């Protein structure tokens, strides 16, 4: 199975700062089959990015995704208070579909 | 799409965990795949399996021998059964709309905590 490794485990930033989250795959993932999910405490995850860079309706454009092959990145251009959460990367190119272990973005 | 999990929150070891997901604002039979994902306390996300509206299934090999996913289009529901549960199966179980890709996760239910304990 494809193992996804996220870094860093925790990112301590202040509101208004830029956040850069990384996800490395153990083998190449098709760009159409890579996603990011956001999870706030006590809530289910929600889809944030799919197809590497596509945003579902309602997701603010301060969230952007990029990458290809084995290296993918989620960027939050200016952190808002509601963005402090855990972010999981997700490959759905090969079965079993797998998730990264998560990056926690916390308030500094 | 709205998804809501239901079922017992407590299951005894060696017994069968049974959950149902009710889908609203969308007809299961229309298209898409539907799936189950779980999250053990303080842990990451683990895909359990997916089912199409016509009943074709995909399972995580790590759980395949103990898992059955089924669909009831007349009730607009799909279900999960996990046999021979242990404490390691304690988790929040989410049902998901996978979208057009059987392995995706486009919309998530609220989740239901299932504890395995005697």
PDB file of C-alpha atoms in Angstrom:
ATOM      1  CA  UNK A   1       0.000   0.000   0.000  1.00  0.00           C
ATOM      2  CA  UNK A   2       1.035   3.612  -0.502  1.00  0.00           C
ATOM      3  CA  UNK A   3       2.342   5.162   2.707  1.00  0.00           C
ATOM      4  CA  UNK A   4       1.858   8.916   3.093  1.00  0.00           C
ATOM      5  CA  UNK A   5       4.226  10.761   5.414  1.00  0.00           C
ATOM      6  CA  UNK A   6       3.288  14.280   6.479  1.00  0.00           C
ATOM      7  CA  UNK A   7       5.614  16.959   7.778  1.00  0.00           C
ATOM      8  CA  UNK A   8       5.855  18.628  10.102  1.00  0.00           C
ATOM      9  CA  UNK A   9       3.744  16.834  12.703  1.00  0.00           C
ATOM     10  CA  UNK A  10       2.917  20.188  14.299  1.00  0.00           C
ATOM     11  CA  UNK A  11       3.105  23.680  12.861  1.00  0.00           C
ATOM     12  CA  UNK A  12       2.957  26.603  15.310  1.00  0.00           C
ATOM     13  CA  UNK A  13       1.988  29.827  13.597  1.00  0.00           C
ATOM     14  CA  UNK A  14       0.160  33.076  14.242  1.00  0.00           C
ATOM     15  CA  UNK A  15      -3.013  34.270  12.500  1.00  0.00           C
ATOM     16  CA  UNK A  16      -2.146  36.006   9.252  1.00  0.00           C
ATOM     17  CA  UNK A  17       0.956  33.886   8.659  1.00  0.00           C
ATOM     18  CA  UNK A  18       1.485  31.505   5.759  1.00  0.00           C
ATOM     19  CA  UNK A  19       1.316  27.759   6.399  1.00  0.00           C
ATOM     20  CA  UNK A  20       3.047  25.176   4.231  1.00  0.00           C
ATOM     21  CA  UNK A  21       2.234  21.515   4.839  1.00  0.00           C
ATOM     22  CA  UNK A  22       3.995  18.660   3.074  1.00  0.00           C
ATOM     23  CA  UNK A  23       3.029  15.109   2.229  1.00  0.00           C
ATOM     24  CA  UNK A  24       5.404  12.565   0.707  1.00  0.00           C
ATOM     25  CA  UNK A  25       4.155   9.321  -0.825  1.00  0.00           C
ATOM     26  CA  UNK A  26       6.072   6.041  -0.844  1.00  0.00           C
ATOM     27  CA  UNK A  27       5.308   5.710  -4.563  1.00  0.00           C
ATOM     28  CA  UNK A  28       4.005   7.950  -7.289  1.00  0.00           C
ATOM     29  CA  UNK A  29       0.389   9.129  -7.049  1.00  0.00           C
ATOM     30  CA  UNK A  30      -1.628  10.446  -9.972  1.00  0.00           C
ATOM     31  CA  UNK A  31      -2.427  14.138  -9.644  1.00  0.00           C
ATOM     32  CA  UNK A  32      -6.134  13.465 -10.173  1.00  0.00           C
ATOM     33  CA  UNK A  33      -6.193  11.252  -7.078  1.00  0.00           C
ATOM     34  CA  UNK A  34      -4.686  13.310  -4.299  1.00  0.00           C
ATOM     35  CA  UNK A  35      -6.658  15.206  -1.652  1.00  0.00           C
ATOM     36  CA  UNK A  36      -6.407  17.114   1.589  1.00  0.00           C
ATOM     37  CA  UNK A  37      -8.947  17.021   4.426  1.00  0.00           C
ATOM     38  CA  UNK A  38      -9.333  19.364   7.391  1.00  0.00           C
ATOM     39  CA  UNK A  39     -10.468  18.158  10.803  1.00  0.00           C
ATOM     40  CA  UNK A  40     -11.395  20.405  13.710  1.00  0.00           C
ATOM     41  CA  UNK A  41     -11.682  19.046  17.282  1.00  0.00           C
ATOM     42  CA  UNK A  42     -14.787  16.941  17.796  1.00  0.00           C
ATOM     43  CA  UNK A  43     -15.818  17.224  14.154  1.00  0.00           C
ATOM     44  CA  UNK A  44     -15.577  14.922  11.145  1.00  0.00           C
ATOM     45  CA  UNK A  45     -13.001  15.665   8.469  1.00  0.00           C
ATOM     46  CA  UNK A  46     -14.099  17.798   5.541  1.00  0.00           C
ATOM     47  CA  UNK A  47     -12.728  17.738   2.023  1.00  0.00           C
ATOM     48  CA  UNK A  48     -10.491  20.729   1.436  1.00  0.00           C
ATOM     49  CA  UNK A  49      -8.674  19.957  -1.819  1.00  0.00           C
ATOM     50  CA  UNK A  50      -9.113  17.202  -4.388  1.00  0.00           C
ATOM     51  CA  UNK A  51      -7.305  16.378  -7.592  1.00  0.00           C
ATOM     52  CA  UNK A  52      -4.157  17.952  -6.074  1.00  0.00           C
ATOM     53  CA  UNK A  53      -5.354  21.572  -6.481  1.00  0.00           C
ATOM     54  CA  UNK A  54      -9.130  21.664  -6.963  1.00  0.00           C
ATOM     55  CA  UNK A  55     -11.266  23.277  -4.264  1.00  0.00           C
ATOM     56  CA  UNK A  56     -14.844  22.133  -3.540  1.00  0.00           C
ATOM     57  CA  UNK A  57     -17.500  24.814  -3.607  1.00  0.00           C
ATOM     58  CA  UNK A  58     -17.282  26.941  -0.478  1.00  0.00           C
ATOM     59  CA  UNK A  59     -13.581  26.410   0.274  1.00  0.00           C
ATOM     60  CA  UNK A  60     -11.795  29.794   0.458  1.00  0.00           C
ATOM     61  CA  UNK A  61      -9.076  30.521  -2.075  1.00  0.00           C
ATOM     62  CA  UNK A  62      -6.487  31.036   0.671  1.00  0.00           C
ATOM     63  CA  UNK A  63      -6.217  27.222   0.538  1.00  0.00           C
ATOM     64  CA  UNK A  64      -4.175  25.921  -2.374  1.00  0.00           C
ATOM     65  CA  UNK A  65      -2.688  22.572  -3.283  1.00  0.00           C
ATOM     66  CA  UNK A  66       0.210  21.643  -5.501  1.00  0.00           C
ATOM     67  CA  UNK A  67       2.578  18.830  -6.278  1.00  0.00           C
ATOM     68  CA  UNK A  68       3.027  15.726  -8.351  1.00  0.00           C
ATOM     69  CA  UNK A  69       4.566  12.272  -8.219  1.00  0.00           C
ATOM     70  CA  UNK A  70       5.530  11.674  -4.612  1.00  0.00           C
ATOM     71  CA  UNK A  71       5.573  15.206  -3.202  1.00  0.00           C
ATOM     72  CA  UNK A  72       2.482  17.270  -2.500  1.00  0.00           C
ATOM     73  CA  UNK A  73       1.928  20.533  -0.645  1.00  0.00           C
ATOM     74  CA  UNK A  74      -0.982  22.319   0.979  1.00  0.00           C
ATOM     75  CA  UNK A  75      -0.553  26.056   1.415  1.00  0.00           C
ATOM     76  CA  UNK A  76      -2.716  28.353   3.504  1.00  0.00           C
ATOM     77  CA  UNK A  77      -1.789  31.843   2.385  1.00  0.00           C
ATOM     78  CA  UNK A  78      -2.968  33.752   5.461  1.00  0.00           C
ATOM     79  CA  UNK A  79      -4.130  31.818   8.483  1.00  0.00           C
ATOM     80  CA  UNK A  80      -7.554  32.697   9.834  1.00  0.00           C
ATOM     81  CA  UNK A  81      -8.575  31.706  13.389  1.00  0.00           C
ATOM     82  CA  UNK A  82     -10.834  28.965  12.010  1.00  0.00           C
ATOM     83  CA  UNK A  83      -7.932  27.360  10.111  1.00  0.00           C
ATOM     84  CA  UNK A  84      -6.220  26.017  13.223  1.00  0.00           C
ATOM     85  CA  UNK A  85      -6.961  22.323  12.861  1.00  0.00           C
ATOM     86  CA  UNK A  86      -5.482  19.010  11.762  1.00  0.00           C
ATOM     87  CA  UNK A  87      -4.869  18.404   8.072  1.00  0.00           C
ATOM     88  CA  UNK A  88      -4.675  14.952   6.489  1.00  0.00           C
ATOM     89  CA  UNK A  89      -3.372  14.164   3.038  1.00  0.00           C
ATOM     90  CA  UNK A  90      -5.099  11.354   1.143  1.00  0.00           C
ATOM     91  CA  UNK A  91      -4.306   9.292  -1.941  1.00  0.00           C
ATOM     92  CA  UNK A  92      -7.127   7.584  -3.761  1.00  0.00           C
ATOM     93  CA  UNK A  93      -5.136   6.408  -6.747  1.00  0.00           C
ATOM     94  CA  UNK A  94      -4.494   2.860  -5.551  1.00  0.00           C
ATOM     95  CA  UNK A  95      -6.339   0.493  -3.283  1.00  0.00           C
ATOM     96  CA  UNK A  96      -6.210   0.520  -0.344  1.00  0.00           C
ATOM     97  CA  UNK A  97      -6.746   4.242  -0.225  1.00  0.00           C
ATOM     98  CA  UNK A  98      -4.544   5.706   2.500  1.00  0.00           C
ATOM     99  CA  UNK A  99      -4.175   8.825   4.609  1.00  0.00           C
ATOM    100  CA  UNK A 100      -1.232  10.617   6.144  1.00  0.00           C
ATOM    101  CA  UNK A 101      -0.926  10.747   9.906  1.00  0.00           C
ATOM    102  CA  UNK A 102      -1.874  14.415   9.994  1.00  0.00           C
ATOM    103  CA  UNK A 103      -0.293  17.819  10.555  1.00  0.00           C
ATOM    104  CA  UNK A 104      -1.650  19.870  13.421  1.00  0.00           C
ATOM    105  CA  UNK A 105      -1.658  23.612  12.773  1.00  0.00           C
ATOM    106  CA  UNK A 106      -1.752  25.305  16.167  1.00  0.00           C
ATOM    107  CA  UNK A 107      -1.772  28.872  17.347  1.00  0.00           C
ATOM    108  CA  UNK A 108       1.666  30.111  18.329  1.00  0.00           C
TER     109      UNK A 108
ATOM    110  CA  UNK B   1     -25.348  14.959   0.365  1.00  0.00           C
ATOM    111  CA  UNK B   2     -26.143  14.371   4.032  1.00  0.00           C
ATOM    112  CA  UNK B   3     -24.948  11.215   5.746  1.00  0.00           C
ATOM    113  CA  UNK B   4     -25.854   9.962   9.217  1.00  0.00           C
ATOM    114  CA  UNK B   5     -24.427   6.934  11.001  1.00  0.00           C
ATOM    115  CA  UNK B   6     -26.473   4.908  13.458  1.00  0.00           C
ATOM    116  CA  UNK B   7     -25.963   1.800  15.568  1.00  0.00           C
ATOM    117  CA  UNK B   8     -24.829   0.604  18.995  1.00  0.00           C
ATOM    118  CA  UNK B   9     -22.105   2.597  20.692  1.00  0.00           C
ATOM    119  CA  UNK B  10     -20.918  -0.378  22.724  1.00  0.00           C
ATOM    120  CA  UNK B  11     -20.067  -3.840  21.438  1.00  0.00           C
ATOM    121  CA  UNK B  12     -18.658  -6.780  23.384  1.00  0.00           C
ATOM    122  CA  UNK B  13     -15.394  -8.413  22.333  1.00  0.00           C
ATOM    123  CA  UNK B  14     -15.799 -11.268  19.819  1.00  0.00           C
ATOM    124  CA  UNK B  15     -19.231  -9.991  18.778  1.00  0.00           C
ATOM    125  CA  UNK B  16     -20.290  -8.219  15.556  1.00  0.00           C
ATOM    126  CA  UNK B  17     -20.259  -4.459  15.102  1.00  0.00           C
ATOM    127  CA  UNK B  18     -23.169  -3.308  12.936  1.00  0.00           C
ATOM    128  CA  UNK B  19     -23.667   0.233  11.658  1.00  0.00           C
ATOM    129  CA  UNK B  20     -26.006   1.848   9.151  1.00  0.00           C
ATOM    130  CA  UNK B  21     -25.564   5.031   7.158  1.00  0.00           C
ATOM    131  CA  UNK B  22     -28.658   6.883   6.013  1.00  0.00           C
ATOM    132  CA  UNK B  23     -28.187   9.121   2.979  1.00  0.00           C
ATOM    133  CA  UNK B  24     -30.321  12.242   2.507  1.00  0.00           C
ATOM    134  CA  UNK B  25     -30.650  14.759  -0.307  1.00  0.00           C
ATOM    135  CA  UNK B  26     -29.321  12.220  -2.811  1.00  0.00           C
ATOM    136  CA  UNK B  27     -30.455   8.862  -4.148  1.00  0.00           C
ATOM    137  CA  UNK B  28     -27.895   6.113  -3.555  1.00  0.00           C
ATOM    138  CA  UNK B  29     -29.042   4.405  -6.735  1.00  0.00           C
ATOM    139  CA  UNK B  30     -28.172   7.435  -8.839  1.00  0.00           C
ATOM    140  CA  UNK B  31     -24.422   6.904  -8.874  1.00  0.00           C
ATOM    141  CA  UNK B  32     -21.360   7.257  -6.711  1.00  0.00           C
ATOM    142  CA  UNK B  33     -19.702   4.905  -4.344  1.00  0.00           C
ATOM    143  CA  UNK B  34     -20.262   4.882  -0.614  1.00  0.00           C
ATOM    144  CA  UNK B  35     -17.724   3.989   2.010  1.00  0.00           C
ATOM    145  CA  UNK B  36     -16.654   3.549   5.601  1.00  0.00           C
ATOM    146  CA  UNK B  37     -13.587   5.036   7.262  1.00  0.00           C
ATOM    147  CA  UNK B  38     -12.636   4.789  10.914  1.00  0.00           C
ATOM    148  CA  UNK B  39     -10.458   6.744  13.315  1.00  0.00           C
ATOM    149  CA  UNK B  40      -9.199   5.183  16.531  1.00  0.00           C
ATOM    150  CA  UNK B  41      -8.970   7.616  19.478  1.00  0.00           C
ATOM    151  CA  UNK B  42      -6.113  10.036  18.916  1.00  0.00           C
ATOM    152  CA  UNK B  43      -5.104   8.228  15.725  1.00  0.00           C
ATOM    153  CA  UNK B  44      -5.250   8.696  11.992  1.00  0.00           C
ATOM    154  CA  UNK B  45      -7.794   7.638   9.388  1.00  0.00           C
ATOM    155  CA  UNK B  46      -8.195   4.060   8.176  1.00  0.00           C
ATOM    156  CA  UNK B  47     -10.258   3.120   5.129  1.00  0.00           C
ATOM    157  CA  UNK B  48     -12.485   0.097   5.721  1.00  0.00           C
ATOM    158  CA  UNK B  49     -14.173  -0.359   2.367  1.00  0.00           C
ATOM    159  CA  UNK B  50     -16.523   0.965  -0.295  1.00  0.00           C
ATOM    160  CA  UNK B  51     -19.627  -0.178  -2.157  1.00  0.00           C
ATOM    161  CA  UNK B  52     -21.241   0.938  -5.394  1.00  0.00           C
ATOM    162  CA  UNK B  53     -24.938   1.603  -5.798  1.00  0.00           C
ATOM    163  CA  UNK B  54     -25.152  -1.755  -7.577  1.00  0.00           C
ATOM    164  CA  UNK B  55     -23.421  -3.613  -4.741  1.00  0.00           C
ATOM    165  CA  UNK B  56     -19.844  -4.000  -5.988  1.00  0.00           C
ATOM    166  CA  UNK B  57     -17.456  -3.882  -3.055  1.00  0.00           C
ATOM    167  CA  UNK B  58     -13.840  -3.003  -2.315  1.00  0.00           C
ATOM    168  CA  UNK B  59     -12.285  -3.780   1.053  1.00  0.00           C
ATOM    169  CA  UNK B  60      -9.081  -2.913   2.850  1.00  0.00           C
ATOM    170  CA  UNK B  61      -7.036  -6.150   2.792  1.00  0.00           C
ATOM    171  CA  UNK B  62      -6.169  -5.605   6.462  1.00  0.00           C
ATOM    172  CA  UNK B  63      -9.850  -5.961   7.423  1.00  0.00           C
ATOM    173  CA  UNK B  64     -11.322  -7.880   4.515  1.00  0.00           C
ATOM    174  CA  UNK B  65     -11.731 -11.198   6.343  1.00  0.00           C
ATOM    175  CA  UNK B  66     -13.963  -9.593   8.997  1.00  0.00           C
ATOM    176  CA  UNK B  67     -15.880  -6.910   7.086  1.00  0.00           C
ATOM    177  CA  UNK B  68     -19.072  -6.863   5.043  1.00  0.00           C
ATOM    178  CA  UNK B  69     -20.540  -3.747   3.438  1.00  0.00           C
ATOM    179  CA  UNK B  70     -24.002  -3.876   1.917  1.00  0.00           C
ATOM    180  CA  UNK B  71     -26.448  -1.444   0.339  1.00  0.00           C
ATOM    181  CA  UNK B  72     -30.235  -1.144   0.615  1.00  0.00           C
ATOM    182  CA  UNK B  73     -31.389   1.174  -2.144  1.00  0.00           C
ATOM    183  CA  UNK B  74     -35.048   0.971  -1.050  1.00  0.00           C
ATOM    184  CA  UNK B  75     -34.108   2.622   2.237  1.00  0.00           C
ATOM    185  CA  UNK B  76     -31.339   4.799   0.768  1.00  0.00           C
ATOM    186  CA  UNK B  77     -28.929   3.238   3.249  1.00  0.00           C
ATOM    187  CA  UNK B  78     -25.718   1.281   3.299  1.00  0.00           C
ATOM    188  CA  UNK B  79     -24.342  -0.781   6.151  1.00  0.00           C
ATOM    189  CA  UNK B  80     -21.162  -2.066   7.755  1.00  0.00           C
ATOM    190  CA  UNK B  81     -20.571  -5.264   9.689  1.00  0.00           C
ATOM    191  CA  UNK B  82     -17.294  -6.108  11.407  1.00  0.00           C
ATOM    192  CA  UNK B  83     -17.048  -9.586  12.897  1.00  0.00           C
ATOM    193  CA  UNK B  84     -15.041 -10.815  15.877  1.00  0.00           C
ATOM    194  CA  UNK B  85     -14.278  -7.363  17.210  1.00  0.00           C
ATOM    195  CA  UNK B  86     -11.537  -6.597  19.721  1.00  0.00           C
ATOM    196  CA  UNK B  87     -10.522  -3.467  21.608  1.00  0.00           C
ATOM    197  CA  UNK B  88      -8.473  -2.498  18.548  1.00  0.00           C
ATOM    198  CA  UNK B  89     -11.747  -1.913  16.696  1.00  0.00           C
ATOM    199  CA  UNK B  90     -12.718   0.870  19.096  1.00  0.00           C
ATOM    200  CA  UNK B  91     -12.970   3.964  16.921  1.00  0.00           C
ATOM    201  CA  UNK B  92     -15.150   6.676  15.483  1.00  0.00           C
ATOM    202  CA  UNK B  93     -16.723   5.219  12.372  1.00  0.00           C
ATOM    203  CA  UNK B  94     -17.536   7.578   9.505  1.00  0.00           C
ATOM    204  CA  UNK B  95     -19.658   6.862   6.488  1.00  0.00           C
ATOM    205  CA  UNK B  96     -18.641   8.773   3.390  1.00  0.00           C
ATOM    206  CA  UNK B  97     -19.808   9.653  -0.066  1.00  0.00           C
ATOM    207  CA  UNK B  98     -16.752   8.730  -2.094  1.00  0.00           C
ATOM    208  CA  UNK B  99     -17.936  10.560  -5.176  1.00  0.00           C
ATOM    209  CA  UNK B 100     -17.313   9.016  -8.565  1.00  0.00           C
ATOM    210  CA  UNK B 101     -14.078   7.362  -7.399  1.00  0.00           C
ATOM    211  CA  UNK B 102     -14.574   4.336  -5.151  1.00  0.00           C
ATOM    212  CA  UNK B 103     -11.593   5.320  -3.031  1.00  0.00           C
ATOM    213  CA  UNK B 104     -12.404   8.999  -2.537  1.00  0.00           C
ATOM    214  CA  UNK B 105     -14.011  10.848   0.385  1.00  0.00           C
ATOM    215  CA  UNK B 106     -16.054  13.801  -0.838  1.00  0.00           C
ATOM    216  CA  UNK B 107     -18.575  14.119   1.997  1.00  0.00           C
ATOM    217  CA  UNK B 108     -18.380  12.744   5.535  1.00  0.00           C
ATOM    218  CA  UNK B 109     -21.013  11.798   8.067  1.00  0.00           C
ATOM    219  CA  UNK B 110     -20.758  13.133  11.611  1.00  0.00           C
ATOM    220  CA  UNK B 111     -19.278   9.872  12.834  1.00  0.00           C
ATOM    221  CA  UNK B 112     -20.274   7.468  15.577  1.00  0.00           C
ATOM    222  CA  UNK B 113     -18.036   6.289  18.400  1.00  0.00           C
ATOM    223  CA  UNK B 114     -18.073   2.535  18.837  1.00  0.00           C
ATOM    224  CA  UNK B 115     -16.368   1.155  21.924  1.00  0.00           C
ATOM    225  CA  UNK B 116     -15.484  -2.511  22.177  1.00  0.00           C
ATOM    226  CA  UNK B 117     -15.596  -3.551  25.815  1.00  0.00           C
ATOM    227  CA  UNK B 118     -17.117  -6.172  28.033  1.00  0.00           C
TER     228      UNK B 118
END
